Short mmCIF file of C-alpha atoms and ligand atoms in Angstrom, two decimals:
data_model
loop_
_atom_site.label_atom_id
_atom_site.label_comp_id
_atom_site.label_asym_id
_atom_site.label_seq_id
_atom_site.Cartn_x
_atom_site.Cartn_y
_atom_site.Cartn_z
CA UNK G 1205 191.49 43.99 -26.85
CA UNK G 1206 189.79 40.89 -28.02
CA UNK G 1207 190.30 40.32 -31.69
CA UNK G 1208 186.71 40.13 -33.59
CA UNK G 1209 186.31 36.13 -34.59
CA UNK G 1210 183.06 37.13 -36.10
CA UNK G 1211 183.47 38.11 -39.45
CA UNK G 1212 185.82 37.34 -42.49
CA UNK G 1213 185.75 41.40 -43.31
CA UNK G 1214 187.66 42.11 -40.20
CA UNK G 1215 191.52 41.59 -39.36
CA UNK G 1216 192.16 41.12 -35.30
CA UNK G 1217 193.27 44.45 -34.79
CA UNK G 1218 190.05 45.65 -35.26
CA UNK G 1219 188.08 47.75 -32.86
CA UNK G 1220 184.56 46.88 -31.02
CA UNK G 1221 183.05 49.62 -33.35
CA UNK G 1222 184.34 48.12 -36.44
CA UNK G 1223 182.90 44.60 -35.34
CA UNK G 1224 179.64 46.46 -35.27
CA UNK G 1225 180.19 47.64 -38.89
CA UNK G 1226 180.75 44.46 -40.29
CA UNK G 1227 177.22 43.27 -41.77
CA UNK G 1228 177.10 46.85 -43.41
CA UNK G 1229 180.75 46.42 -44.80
CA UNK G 1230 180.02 42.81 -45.97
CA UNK G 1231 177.13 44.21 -47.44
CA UNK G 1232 178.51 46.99 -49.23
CA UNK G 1233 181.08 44.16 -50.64
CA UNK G 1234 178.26 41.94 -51.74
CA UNK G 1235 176.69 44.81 -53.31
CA UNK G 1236 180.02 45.71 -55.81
CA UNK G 1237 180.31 41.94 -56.57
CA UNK G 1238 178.35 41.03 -59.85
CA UNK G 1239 175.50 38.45 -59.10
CA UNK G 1240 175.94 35.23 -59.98
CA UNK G 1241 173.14 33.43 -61.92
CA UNK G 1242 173.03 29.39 -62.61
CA UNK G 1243 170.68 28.97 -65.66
CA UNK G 1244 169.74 25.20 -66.56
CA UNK G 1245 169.12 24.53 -70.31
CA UNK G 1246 171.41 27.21 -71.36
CA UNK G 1247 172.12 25.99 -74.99
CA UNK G 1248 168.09 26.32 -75.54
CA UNK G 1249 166.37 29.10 -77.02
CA UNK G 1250 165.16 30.92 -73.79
CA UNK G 1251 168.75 30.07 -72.08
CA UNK G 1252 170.49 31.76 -75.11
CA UNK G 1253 168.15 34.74 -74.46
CA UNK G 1254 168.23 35.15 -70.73
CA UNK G 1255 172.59 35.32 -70.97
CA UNK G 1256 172.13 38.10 -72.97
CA UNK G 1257 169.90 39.79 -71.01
CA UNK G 1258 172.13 38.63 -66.94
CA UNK G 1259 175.41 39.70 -68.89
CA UNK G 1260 173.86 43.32 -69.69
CA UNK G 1261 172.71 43.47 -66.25
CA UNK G 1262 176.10 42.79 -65.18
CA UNK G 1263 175.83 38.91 -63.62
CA UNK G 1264 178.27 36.64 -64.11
CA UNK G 1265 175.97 33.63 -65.92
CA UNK G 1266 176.74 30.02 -65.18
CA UNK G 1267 175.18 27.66 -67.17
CA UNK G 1268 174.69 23.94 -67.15
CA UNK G 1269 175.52 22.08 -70.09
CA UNK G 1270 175.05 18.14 -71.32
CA UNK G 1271 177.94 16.28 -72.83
CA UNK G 1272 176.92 15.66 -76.56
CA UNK G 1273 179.20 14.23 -79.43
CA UNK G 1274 178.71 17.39 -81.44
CA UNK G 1275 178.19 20.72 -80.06
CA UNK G 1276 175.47 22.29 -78.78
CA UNK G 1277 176.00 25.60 -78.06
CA UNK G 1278 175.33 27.36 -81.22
CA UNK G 1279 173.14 29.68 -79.36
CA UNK G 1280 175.40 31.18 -76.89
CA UNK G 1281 178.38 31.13 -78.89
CA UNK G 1282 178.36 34.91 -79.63
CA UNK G 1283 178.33 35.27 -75.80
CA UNK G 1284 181.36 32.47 -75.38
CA UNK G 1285 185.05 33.41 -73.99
CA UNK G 1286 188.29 31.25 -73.76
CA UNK G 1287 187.53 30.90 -69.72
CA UNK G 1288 191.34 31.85 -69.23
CA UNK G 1289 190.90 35.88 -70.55
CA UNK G 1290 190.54 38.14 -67.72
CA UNK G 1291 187.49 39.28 -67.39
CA UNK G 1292 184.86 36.74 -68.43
CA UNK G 1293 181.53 36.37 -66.95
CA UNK G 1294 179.92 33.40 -68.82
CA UNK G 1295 181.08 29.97 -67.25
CA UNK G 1296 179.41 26.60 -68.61
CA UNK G 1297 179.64 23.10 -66.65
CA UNK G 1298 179.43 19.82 -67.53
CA UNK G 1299 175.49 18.73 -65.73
CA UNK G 1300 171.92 16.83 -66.32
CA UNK G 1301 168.77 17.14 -64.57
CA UNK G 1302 168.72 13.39 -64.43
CA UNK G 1303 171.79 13.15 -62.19
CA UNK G 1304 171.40 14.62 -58.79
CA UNK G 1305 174.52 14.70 -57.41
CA UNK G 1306 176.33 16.64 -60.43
CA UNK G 1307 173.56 19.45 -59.47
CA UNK G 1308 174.62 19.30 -56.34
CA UNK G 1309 178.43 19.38 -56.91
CA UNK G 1310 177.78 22.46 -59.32
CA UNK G 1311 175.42 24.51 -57.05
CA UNK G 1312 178.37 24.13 -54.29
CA UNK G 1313 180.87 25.45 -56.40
CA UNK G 1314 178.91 27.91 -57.78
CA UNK G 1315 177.18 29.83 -55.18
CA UNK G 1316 174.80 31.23 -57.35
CA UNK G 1317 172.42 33.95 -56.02
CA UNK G 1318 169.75 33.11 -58.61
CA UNK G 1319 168.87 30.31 -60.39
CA UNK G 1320 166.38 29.85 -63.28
CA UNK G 1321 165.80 26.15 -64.21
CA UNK G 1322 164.73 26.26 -68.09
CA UNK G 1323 166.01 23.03 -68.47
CA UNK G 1324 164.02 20.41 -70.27
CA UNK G 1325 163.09 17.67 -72.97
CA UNK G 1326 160.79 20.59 -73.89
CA UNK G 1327 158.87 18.97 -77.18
CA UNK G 1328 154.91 17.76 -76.50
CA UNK G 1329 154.55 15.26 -79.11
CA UNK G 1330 158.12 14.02 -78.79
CA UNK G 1331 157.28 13.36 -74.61
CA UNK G 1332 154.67 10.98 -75.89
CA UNK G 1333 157.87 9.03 -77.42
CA UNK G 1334 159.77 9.09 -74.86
CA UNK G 1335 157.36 9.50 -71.70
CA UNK G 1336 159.40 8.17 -68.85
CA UNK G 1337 163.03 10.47 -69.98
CA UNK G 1338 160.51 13.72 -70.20
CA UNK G 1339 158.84 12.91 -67.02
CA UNK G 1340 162.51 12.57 -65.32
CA UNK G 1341 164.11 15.11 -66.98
CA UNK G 1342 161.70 17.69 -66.42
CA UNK G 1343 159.64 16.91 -63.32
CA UNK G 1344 162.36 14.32 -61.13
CA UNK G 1345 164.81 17.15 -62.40
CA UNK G 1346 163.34 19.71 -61.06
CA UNK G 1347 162.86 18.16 -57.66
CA UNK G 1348 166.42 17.21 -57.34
CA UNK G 1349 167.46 20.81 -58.01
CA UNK G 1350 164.93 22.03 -55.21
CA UNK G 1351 166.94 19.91 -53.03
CA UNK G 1352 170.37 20.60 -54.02
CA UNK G 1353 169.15 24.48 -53.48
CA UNK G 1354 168.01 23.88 -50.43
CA UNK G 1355 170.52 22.26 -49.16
CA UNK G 1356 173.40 24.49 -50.55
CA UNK G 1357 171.03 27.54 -48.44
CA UNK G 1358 171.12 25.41 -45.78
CA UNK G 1359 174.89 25.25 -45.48
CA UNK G 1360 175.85 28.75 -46.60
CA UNK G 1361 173.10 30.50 -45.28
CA UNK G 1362 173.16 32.49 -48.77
CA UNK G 1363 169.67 33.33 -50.15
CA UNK G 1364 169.06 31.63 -53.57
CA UNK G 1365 166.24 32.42 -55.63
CA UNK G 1366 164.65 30.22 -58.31
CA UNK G 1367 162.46 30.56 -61.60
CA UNK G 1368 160.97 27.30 -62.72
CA UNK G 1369 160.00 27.50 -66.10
CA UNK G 1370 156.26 26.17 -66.11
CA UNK G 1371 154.10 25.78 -69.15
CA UNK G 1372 150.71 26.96 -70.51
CA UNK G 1373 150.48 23.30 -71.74
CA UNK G 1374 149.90 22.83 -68.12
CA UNK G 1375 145.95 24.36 -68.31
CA UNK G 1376 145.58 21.36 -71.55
CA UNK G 1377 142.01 20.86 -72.24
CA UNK G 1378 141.18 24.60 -70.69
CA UNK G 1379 138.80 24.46 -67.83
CA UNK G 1380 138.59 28.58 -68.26
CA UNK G 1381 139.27 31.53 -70.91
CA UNK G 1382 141.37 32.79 -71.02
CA UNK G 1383 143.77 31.24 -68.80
CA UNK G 1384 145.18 33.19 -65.47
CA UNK G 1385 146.98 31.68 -62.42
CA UNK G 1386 143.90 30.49 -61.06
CA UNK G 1387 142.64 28.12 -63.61
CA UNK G 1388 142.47 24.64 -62.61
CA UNK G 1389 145.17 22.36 -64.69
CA UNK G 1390 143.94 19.52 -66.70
CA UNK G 1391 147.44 18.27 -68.83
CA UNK G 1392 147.33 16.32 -71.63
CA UNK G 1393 150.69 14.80 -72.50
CA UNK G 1394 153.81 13.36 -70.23
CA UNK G 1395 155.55 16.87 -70.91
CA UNK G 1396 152.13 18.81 -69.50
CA UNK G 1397 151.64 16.42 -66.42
CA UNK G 1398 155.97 16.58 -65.32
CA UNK G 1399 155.66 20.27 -65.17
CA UNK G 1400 152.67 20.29 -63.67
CA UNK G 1401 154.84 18.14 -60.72
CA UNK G 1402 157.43 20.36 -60.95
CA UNK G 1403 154.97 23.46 -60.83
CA UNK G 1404 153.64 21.79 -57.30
CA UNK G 1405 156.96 21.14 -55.98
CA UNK G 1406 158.10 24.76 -56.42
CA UNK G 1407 154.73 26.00 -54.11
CA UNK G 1408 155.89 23.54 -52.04
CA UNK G 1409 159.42 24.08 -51.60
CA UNK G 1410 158.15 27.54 -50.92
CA UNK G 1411 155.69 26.47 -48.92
CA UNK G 1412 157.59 24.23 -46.71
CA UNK G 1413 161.00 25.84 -46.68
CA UNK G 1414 160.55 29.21 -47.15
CA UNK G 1415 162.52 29.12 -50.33
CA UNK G 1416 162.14 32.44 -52.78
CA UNK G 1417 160.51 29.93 -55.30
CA UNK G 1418 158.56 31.34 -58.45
CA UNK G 1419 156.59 29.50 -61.16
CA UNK G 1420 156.67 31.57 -64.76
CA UNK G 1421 153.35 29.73 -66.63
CA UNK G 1422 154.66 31.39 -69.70
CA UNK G 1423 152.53 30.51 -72.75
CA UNK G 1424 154.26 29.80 -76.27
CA UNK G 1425 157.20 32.08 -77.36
CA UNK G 1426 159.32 31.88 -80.43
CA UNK G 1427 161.68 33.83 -82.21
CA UNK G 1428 164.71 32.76 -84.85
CA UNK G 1429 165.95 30.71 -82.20
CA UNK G 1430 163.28 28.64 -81.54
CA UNK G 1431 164.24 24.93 -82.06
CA UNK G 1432 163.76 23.84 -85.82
CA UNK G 1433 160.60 21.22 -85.23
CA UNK G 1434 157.93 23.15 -83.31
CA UNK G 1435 155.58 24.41 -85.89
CA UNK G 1436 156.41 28.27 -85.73
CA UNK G 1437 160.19 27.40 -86.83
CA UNK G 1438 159.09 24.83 -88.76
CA UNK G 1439 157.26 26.86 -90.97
CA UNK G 1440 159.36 30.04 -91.44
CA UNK G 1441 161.94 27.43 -91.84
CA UNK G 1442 160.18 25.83 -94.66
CA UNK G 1443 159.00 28.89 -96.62
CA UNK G 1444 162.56 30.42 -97.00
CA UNK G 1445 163.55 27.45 -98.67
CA UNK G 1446 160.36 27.13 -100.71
CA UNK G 1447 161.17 30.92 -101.29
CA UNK G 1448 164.61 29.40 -102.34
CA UNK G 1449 163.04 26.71 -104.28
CA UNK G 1450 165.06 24.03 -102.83
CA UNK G 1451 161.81 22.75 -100.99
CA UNK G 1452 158.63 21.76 -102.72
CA UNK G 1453 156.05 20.90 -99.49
CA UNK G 1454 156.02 21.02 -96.02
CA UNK G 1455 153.60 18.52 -93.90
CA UNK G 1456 152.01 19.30 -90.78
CA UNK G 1457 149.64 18.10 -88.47
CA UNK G 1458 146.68 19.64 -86.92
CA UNK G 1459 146.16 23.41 -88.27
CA UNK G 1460 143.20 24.26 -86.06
CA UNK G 1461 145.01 24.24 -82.63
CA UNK G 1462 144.69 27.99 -81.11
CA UNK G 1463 148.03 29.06 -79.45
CA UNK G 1464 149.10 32.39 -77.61
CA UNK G 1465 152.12 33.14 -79.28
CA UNK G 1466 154.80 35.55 -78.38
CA UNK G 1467 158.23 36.69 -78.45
CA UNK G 1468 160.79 34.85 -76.21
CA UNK G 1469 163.10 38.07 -75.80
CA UNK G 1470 160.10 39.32 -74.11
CA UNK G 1471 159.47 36.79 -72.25
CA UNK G 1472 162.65 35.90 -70.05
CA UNK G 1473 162.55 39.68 -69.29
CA UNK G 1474 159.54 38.58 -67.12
CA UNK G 1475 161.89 35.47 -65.98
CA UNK G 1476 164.34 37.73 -64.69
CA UNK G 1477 161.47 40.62 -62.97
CA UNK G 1478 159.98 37.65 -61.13
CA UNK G 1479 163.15 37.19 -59.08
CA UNK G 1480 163.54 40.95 -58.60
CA UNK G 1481 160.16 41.06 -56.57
CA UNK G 1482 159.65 41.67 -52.59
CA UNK G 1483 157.85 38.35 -52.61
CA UNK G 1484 157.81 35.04 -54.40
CA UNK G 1485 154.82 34.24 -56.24
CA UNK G 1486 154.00 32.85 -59.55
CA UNK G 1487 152.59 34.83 -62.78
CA UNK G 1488 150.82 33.87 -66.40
CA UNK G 1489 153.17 35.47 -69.25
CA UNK G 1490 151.30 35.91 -72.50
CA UNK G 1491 150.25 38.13 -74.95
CA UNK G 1492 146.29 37.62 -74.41
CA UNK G 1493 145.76 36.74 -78.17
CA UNK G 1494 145.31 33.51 -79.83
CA UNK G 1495 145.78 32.64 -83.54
CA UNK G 1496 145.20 28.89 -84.91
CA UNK G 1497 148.29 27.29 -87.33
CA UNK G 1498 146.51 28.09 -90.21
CA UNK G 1499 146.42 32.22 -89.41
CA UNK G 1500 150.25 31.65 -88.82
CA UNK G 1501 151.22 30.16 -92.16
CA UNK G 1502 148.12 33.31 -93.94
CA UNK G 1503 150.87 35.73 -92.50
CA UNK G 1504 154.16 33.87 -92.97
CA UNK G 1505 153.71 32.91 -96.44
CA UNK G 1506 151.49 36.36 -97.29
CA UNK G 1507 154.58 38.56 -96.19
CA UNK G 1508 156.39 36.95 -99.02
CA UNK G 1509 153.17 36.98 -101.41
CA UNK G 1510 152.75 32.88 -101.85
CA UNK G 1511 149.85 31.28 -101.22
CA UNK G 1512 150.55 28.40 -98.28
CA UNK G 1513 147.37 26.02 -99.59
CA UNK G 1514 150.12 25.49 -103.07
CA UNK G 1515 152.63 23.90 -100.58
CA UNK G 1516 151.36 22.68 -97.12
CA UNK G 1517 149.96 18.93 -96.95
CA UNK G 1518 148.40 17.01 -94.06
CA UNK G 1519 150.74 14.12 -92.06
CA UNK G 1520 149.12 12.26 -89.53
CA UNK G 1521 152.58 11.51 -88.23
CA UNK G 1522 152.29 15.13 -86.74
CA UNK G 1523 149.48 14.70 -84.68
CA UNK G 1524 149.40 14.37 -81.02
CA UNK G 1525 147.28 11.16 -79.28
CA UNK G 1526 145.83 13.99 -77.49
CA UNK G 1527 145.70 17.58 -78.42
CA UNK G 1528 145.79 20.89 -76.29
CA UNK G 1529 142.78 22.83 -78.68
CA UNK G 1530 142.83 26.78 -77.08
CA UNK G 1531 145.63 28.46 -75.22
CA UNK G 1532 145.00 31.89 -74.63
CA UNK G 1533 146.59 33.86 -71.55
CA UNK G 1534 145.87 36.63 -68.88
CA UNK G 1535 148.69 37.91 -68.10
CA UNK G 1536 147.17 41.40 -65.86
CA UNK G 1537 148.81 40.35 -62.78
CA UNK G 1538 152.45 40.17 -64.65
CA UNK G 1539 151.62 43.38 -66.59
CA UNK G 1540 150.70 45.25 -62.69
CA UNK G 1541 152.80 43.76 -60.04
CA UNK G 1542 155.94 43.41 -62.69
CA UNK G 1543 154.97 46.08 -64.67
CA UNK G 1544 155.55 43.40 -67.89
CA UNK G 1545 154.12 43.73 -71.20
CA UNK G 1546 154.68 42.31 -74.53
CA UNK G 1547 156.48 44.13 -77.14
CA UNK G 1548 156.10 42.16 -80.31
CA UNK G 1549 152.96 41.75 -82.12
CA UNK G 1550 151.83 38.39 -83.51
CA UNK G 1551 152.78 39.55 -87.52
CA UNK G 1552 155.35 41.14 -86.44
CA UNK G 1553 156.68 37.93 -84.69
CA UNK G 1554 156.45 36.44 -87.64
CA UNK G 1555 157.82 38.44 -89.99
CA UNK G 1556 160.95 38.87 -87.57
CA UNK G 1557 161.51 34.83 -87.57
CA UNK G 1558 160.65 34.58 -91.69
CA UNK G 1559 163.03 37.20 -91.97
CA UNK G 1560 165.84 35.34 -89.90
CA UNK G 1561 165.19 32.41 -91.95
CA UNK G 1562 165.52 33.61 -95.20
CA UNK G 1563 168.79 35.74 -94.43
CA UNK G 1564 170.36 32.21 -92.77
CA UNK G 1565 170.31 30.69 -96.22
CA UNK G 1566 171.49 33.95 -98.12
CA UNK G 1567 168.35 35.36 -99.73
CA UNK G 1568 167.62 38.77 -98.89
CA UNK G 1569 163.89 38.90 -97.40
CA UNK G 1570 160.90 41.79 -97.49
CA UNK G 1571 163.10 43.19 -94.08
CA UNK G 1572 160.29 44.45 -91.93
CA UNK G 1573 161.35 42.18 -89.49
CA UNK G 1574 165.28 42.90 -89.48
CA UNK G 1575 163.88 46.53 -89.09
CA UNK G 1576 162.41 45.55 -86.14
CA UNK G 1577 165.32 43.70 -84.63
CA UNK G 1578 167.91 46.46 -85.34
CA UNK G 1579 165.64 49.09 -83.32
CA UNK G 1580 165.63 46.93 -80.89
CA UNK G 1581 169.04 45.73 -80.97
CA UNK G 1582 170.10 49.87 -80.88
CA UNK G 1583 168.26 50.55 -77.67
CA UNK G 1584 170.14 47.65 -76.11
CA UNK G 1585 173.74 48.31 -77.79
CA UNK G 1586 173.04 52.42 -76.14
CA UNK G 1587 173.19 50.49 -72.51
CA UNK G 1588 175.62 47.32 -72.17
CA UNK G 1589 179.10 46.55 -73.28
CA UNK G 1590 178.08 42.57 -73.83
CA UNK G 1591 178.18 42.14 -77.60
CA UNK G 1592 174.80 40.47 -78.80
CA UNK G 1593 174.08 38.93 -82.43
CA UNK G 1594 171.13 41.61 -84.09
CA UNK G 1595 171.19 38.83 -86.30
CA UNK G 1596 169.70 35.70 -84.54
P1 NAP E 2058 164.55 24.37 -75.64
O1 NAP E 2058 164.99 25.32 -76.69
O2 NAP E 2058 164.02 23.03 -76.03
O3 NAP E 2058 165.78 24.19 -74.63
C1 NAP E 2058 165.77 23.21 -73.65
C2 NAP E 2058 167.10 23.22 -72.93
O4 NAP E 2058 167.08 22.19 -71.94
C3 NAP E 2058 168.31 22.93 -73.83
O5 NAP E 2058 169.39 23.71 -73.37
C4 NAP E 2058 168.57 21.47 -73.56
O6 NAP E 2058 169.91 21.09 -73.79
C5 NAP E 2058 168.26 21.41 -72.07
N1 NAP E 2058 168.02 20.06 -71.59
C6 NAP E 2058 167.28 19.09 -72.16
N2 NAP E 2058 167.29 17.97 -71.40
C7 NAP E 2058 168.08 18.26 -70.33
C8 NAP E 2058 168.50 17.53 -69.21
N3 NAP E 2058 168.16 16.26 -69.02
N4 NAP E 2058 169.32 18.13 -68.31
C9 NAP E 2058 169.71 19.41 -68.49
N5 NAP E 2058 169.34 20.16 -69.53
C10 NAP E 2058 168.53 19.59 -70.45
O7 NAP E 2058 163.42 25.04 -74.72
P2 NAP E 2058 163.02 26.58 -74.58
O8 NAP E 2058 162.00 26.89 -75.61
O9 NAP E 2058 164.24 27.40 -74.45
O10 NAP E 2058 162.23 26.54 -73.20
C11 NAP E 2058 162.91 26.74 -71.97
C12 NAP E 2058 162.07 26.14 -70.84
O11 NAP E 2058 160.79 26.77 -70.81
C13 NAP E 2058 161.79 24.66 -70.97
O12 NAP E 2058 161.74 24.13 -69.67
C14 NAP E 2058 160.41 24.60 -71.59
O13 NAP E 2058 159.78 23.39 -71.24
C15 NAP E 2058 159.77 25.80 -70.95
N6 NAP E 2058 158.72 26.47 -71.73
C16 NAP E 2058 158.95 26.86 -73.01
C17 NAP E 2058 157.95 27.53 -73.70
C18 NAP E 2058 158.17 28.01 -75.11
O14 NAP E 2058 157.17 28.35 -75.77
N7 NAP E 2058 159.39 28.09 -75.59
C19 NAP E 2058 156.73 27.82 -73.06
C20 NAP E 2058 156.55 27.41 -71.76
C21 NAP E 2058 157.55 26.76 -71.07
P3 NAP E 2058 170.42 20.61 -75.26
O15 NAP E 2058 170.72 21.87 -76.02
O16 NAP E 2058 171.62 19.81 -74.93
O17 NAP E 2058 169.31 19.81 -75.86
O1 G4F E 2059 154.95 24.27 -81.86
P1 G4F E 2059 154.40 23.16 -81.05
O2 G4F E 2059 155.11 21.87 -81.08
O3 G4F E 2059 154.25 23.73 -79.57
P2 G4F E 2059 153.38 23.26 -78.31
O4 G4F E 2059 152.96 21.85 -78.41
O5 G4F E 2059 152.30 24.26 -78.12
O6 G4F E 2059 154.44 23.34 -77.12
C1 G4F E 2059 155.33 24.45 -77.00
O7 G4F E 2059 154.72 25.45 -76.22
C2 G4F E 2059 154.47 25.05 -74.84
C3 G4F E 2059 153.80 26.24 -74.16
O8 G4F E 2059 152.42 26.16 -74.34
C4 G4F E 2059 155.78 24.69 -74.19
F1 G4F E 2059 155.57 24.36 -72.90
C5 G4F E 2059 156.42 23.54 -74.94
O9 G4F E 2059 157.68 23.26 -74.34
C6 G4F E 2059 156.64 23.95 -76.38
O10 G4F E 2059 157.59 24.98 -76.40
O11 G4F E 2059 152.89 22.88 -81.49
C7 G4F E 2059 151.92 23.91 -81.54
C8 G4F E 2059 150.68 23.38 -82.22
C9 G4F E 2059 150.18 22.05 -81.66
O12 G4F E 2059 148.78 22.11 -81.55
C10 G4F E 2059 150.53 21.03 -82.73
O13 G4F E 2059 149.66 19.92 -82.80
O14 G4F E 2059 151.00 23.12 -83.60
C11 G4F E 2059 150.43 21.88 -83.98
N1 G4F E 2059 151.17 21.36 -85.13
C12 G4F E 2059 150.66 21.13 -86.36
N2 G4F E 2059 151.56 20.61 -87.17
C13 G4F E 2059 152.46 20.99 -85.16
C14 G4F E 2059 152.71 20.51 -86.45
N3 G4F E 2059 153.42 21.02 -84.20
C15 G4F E 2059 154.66 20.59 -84.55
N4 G4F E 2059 155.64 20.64 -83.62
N5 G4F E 2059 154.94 20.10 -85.79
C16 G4F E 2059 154.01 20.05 -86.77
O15 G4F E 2059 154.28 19.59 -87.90
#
């Protein structure tokens, strides 16, 4: 009998008919291993998020992390484990966008079935500082990932799906409202016109390649996580300490700007759906609602009865050389073919992240927000064994 050469399932005594049950057996194996996911920007707020959400489904999470001389990973540090336990399922490795072949060395090693690319200098007015970094860091970077993917497919012959974390800042000085997949982009910083590349690149690499390639244009999201200087955080951040009294004013920039603002639990749920599809395609996430600054700091400070006029003054510094006026989303096509749909309100956003904020610096707050995290929190503790911080 000739032994089967064909497949790494079968020893050489097997039969003919066994060499014709391989693909299902290998299949069947593939099926009881956990996926593997490789998430880029891991230690950000979305990254933090979408670990919580692989490691209930089961995946073992890889993420990419950049060498800093303090830590980083405050986020995911509830989700960390000494890498020598038995059992562990969250693996970090040293990486940056900006260097090619560490991507490449990484994807090899990691084999990762999906991979979401959240990575990214990720602040607008900050990208006018630094234009040529943001611009390499977040489009460049996301082209030399495309390649390294490719080219790991290539070799292994493994399908790997990937999520590119676009931007609503990509539709800038709005050429339609609200804003859907369709509508034209017109950016209006270095950070809008990179992902904008990188948004292109993906529908190429697609295109081109055949690559299982989706674009998320996901519109703003926030939650306790959300980095300290974007104005959401900023704010709640502010008013617990006014609250505290260990801050007198807090200066902003422009308070007219309309955003679409929701919550970014919700939204790497649609991250993960995208890759989950028959097809790859590419889908507005947002809550189809818009509220300027100024409505934002009415309900933040209001929850805890102040009056934000007695503490918020005007700093030019804030301002943007140009300014992105009206975001406002239609996300229909997410809510039908992913069957995706907000969960958190635009108060109740609020009141969840001015909440947060006042427990982090030990002052007990109004709580309709913690009551909304521990319901949620519940339902998710009823199905997974990965512990996750109610807190944050
Ligand atoms: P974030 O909190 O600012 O996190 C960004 C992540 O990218 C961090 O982990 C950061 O690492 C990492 N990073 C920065 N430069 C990098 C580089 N050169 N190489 C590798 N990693 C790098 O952002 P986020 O709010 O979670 O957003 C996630 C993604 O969605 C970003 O691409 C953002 O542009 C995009 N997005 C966000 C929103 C939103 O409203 N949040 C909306 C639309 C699109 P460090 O921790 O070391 O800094
Ligand atoms: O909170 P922001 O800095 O968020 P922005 O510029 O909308 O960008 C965020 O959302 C995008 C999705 O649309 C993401 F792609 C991007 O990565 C980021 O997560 O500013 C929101 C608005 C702007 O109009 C800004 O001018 O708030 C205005 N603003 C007023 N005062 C301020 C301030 N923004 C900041 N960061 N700081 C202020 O003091």
């Amino acid at each position: 009998m000739t032994p089967c050469q064909c497949n790494p399932f079968l020893d050489a005594r097997s039969t003919p008919e066994a060499c014709l049950a391989a693909p299902l057996l290998q299949s069947l194996f593939t099926m009881t291993q956990p996926k593997r996911a490789l998430i880029t920007g891991i230690t950000g707020q979305d990254g933090s998020y979408l670990s919580e959400l692989l490691l209930q489904q089961g995946y073992e999470v890889h993420g990419i992390i950049r060498r800093t001389s303090t830590f980083n990973t405050d986020r995911i540090d509830h989700l960390y484990e000494d890498p020598h336990n038995e059992g562990v399922r969250l693996f970090l490795h040293y990486g940056d966008l900006c260097d090619g072949s560490t991507l490449r060395r990484i994807l090899d090693k990691v084999q990762p079935q999906e991979i979401y690319n959240l990575g990214a200098q990720s602040h607008v007015r900050v990208s006018f500082d630094e234009p040529e970094y943001t611009v390499d860091a977040v489009g460049v970077g996301t082209l030399r990932l495309l390649e390294a993917l490719r080219e790991t497919q290539q070799r292994t012959g493994q399908e790997i799906r990937y999520y590119q974390a676009g931007s609503s800042e990509m539709f800038g000085k709005v050429m339609e409202v609200p804003q859907k997949e369709t509508t034209p982009f017109y950016p209006r910083s270095p950070y809008a016109c990179a992902k904008v590349f990188a948004h292109w690149q993906t529908i190429n690499y697609r295109e081109s390649y055949g690559l299982f390639a989706c674009n998320g244009i996901l519109f703003n999201h926030e939650s306790p996580r959300r980095g300290e200087t974007f104005v959401t955080r900023k704010i709640t951040r502010a008013l617990a300490r006014i609250v505290a009294g260990t801050q007198k004013t807090l200066y902003l920039g422009n308070l007219d700007s309309k955003r679409d603002w929701g919550y970014a639990k919700d939204y790497v749920r649609a991250m993960w759906l995208m890759l989950q599809q028959d097809e790859p395609d590419d889908y507005v996430i947002a809550t189809n609602t818009t509220y300027t600054i100024r409505q934002f700091l009415d309900v933040a400070f209001g929850y805890v009865n102040l009056d934000w006029q007695n503490y918020v003054e005007f700093d030019p510094r804030y301002l943007r050389p140009a300014e992105v006026d009206l975001l406002i989303g239609d996300s229909t096509k997410a809510q039908t073919r992913l069957n995706w749909k907000p969960s958190v309100t635009f108060e109740e956003l609020v009141k969840i992240m001015v909440d947060a904020d006042m427990r982090a610096i030990g002052l007990t707050p109004p709580g309709e927000g913690e009551a909304l995290m521990h319901r949620e929190a519940a339902t998710v503790r009823q199905d997974s064994s990965v512990t996750v911080d109610v807190a944050n």
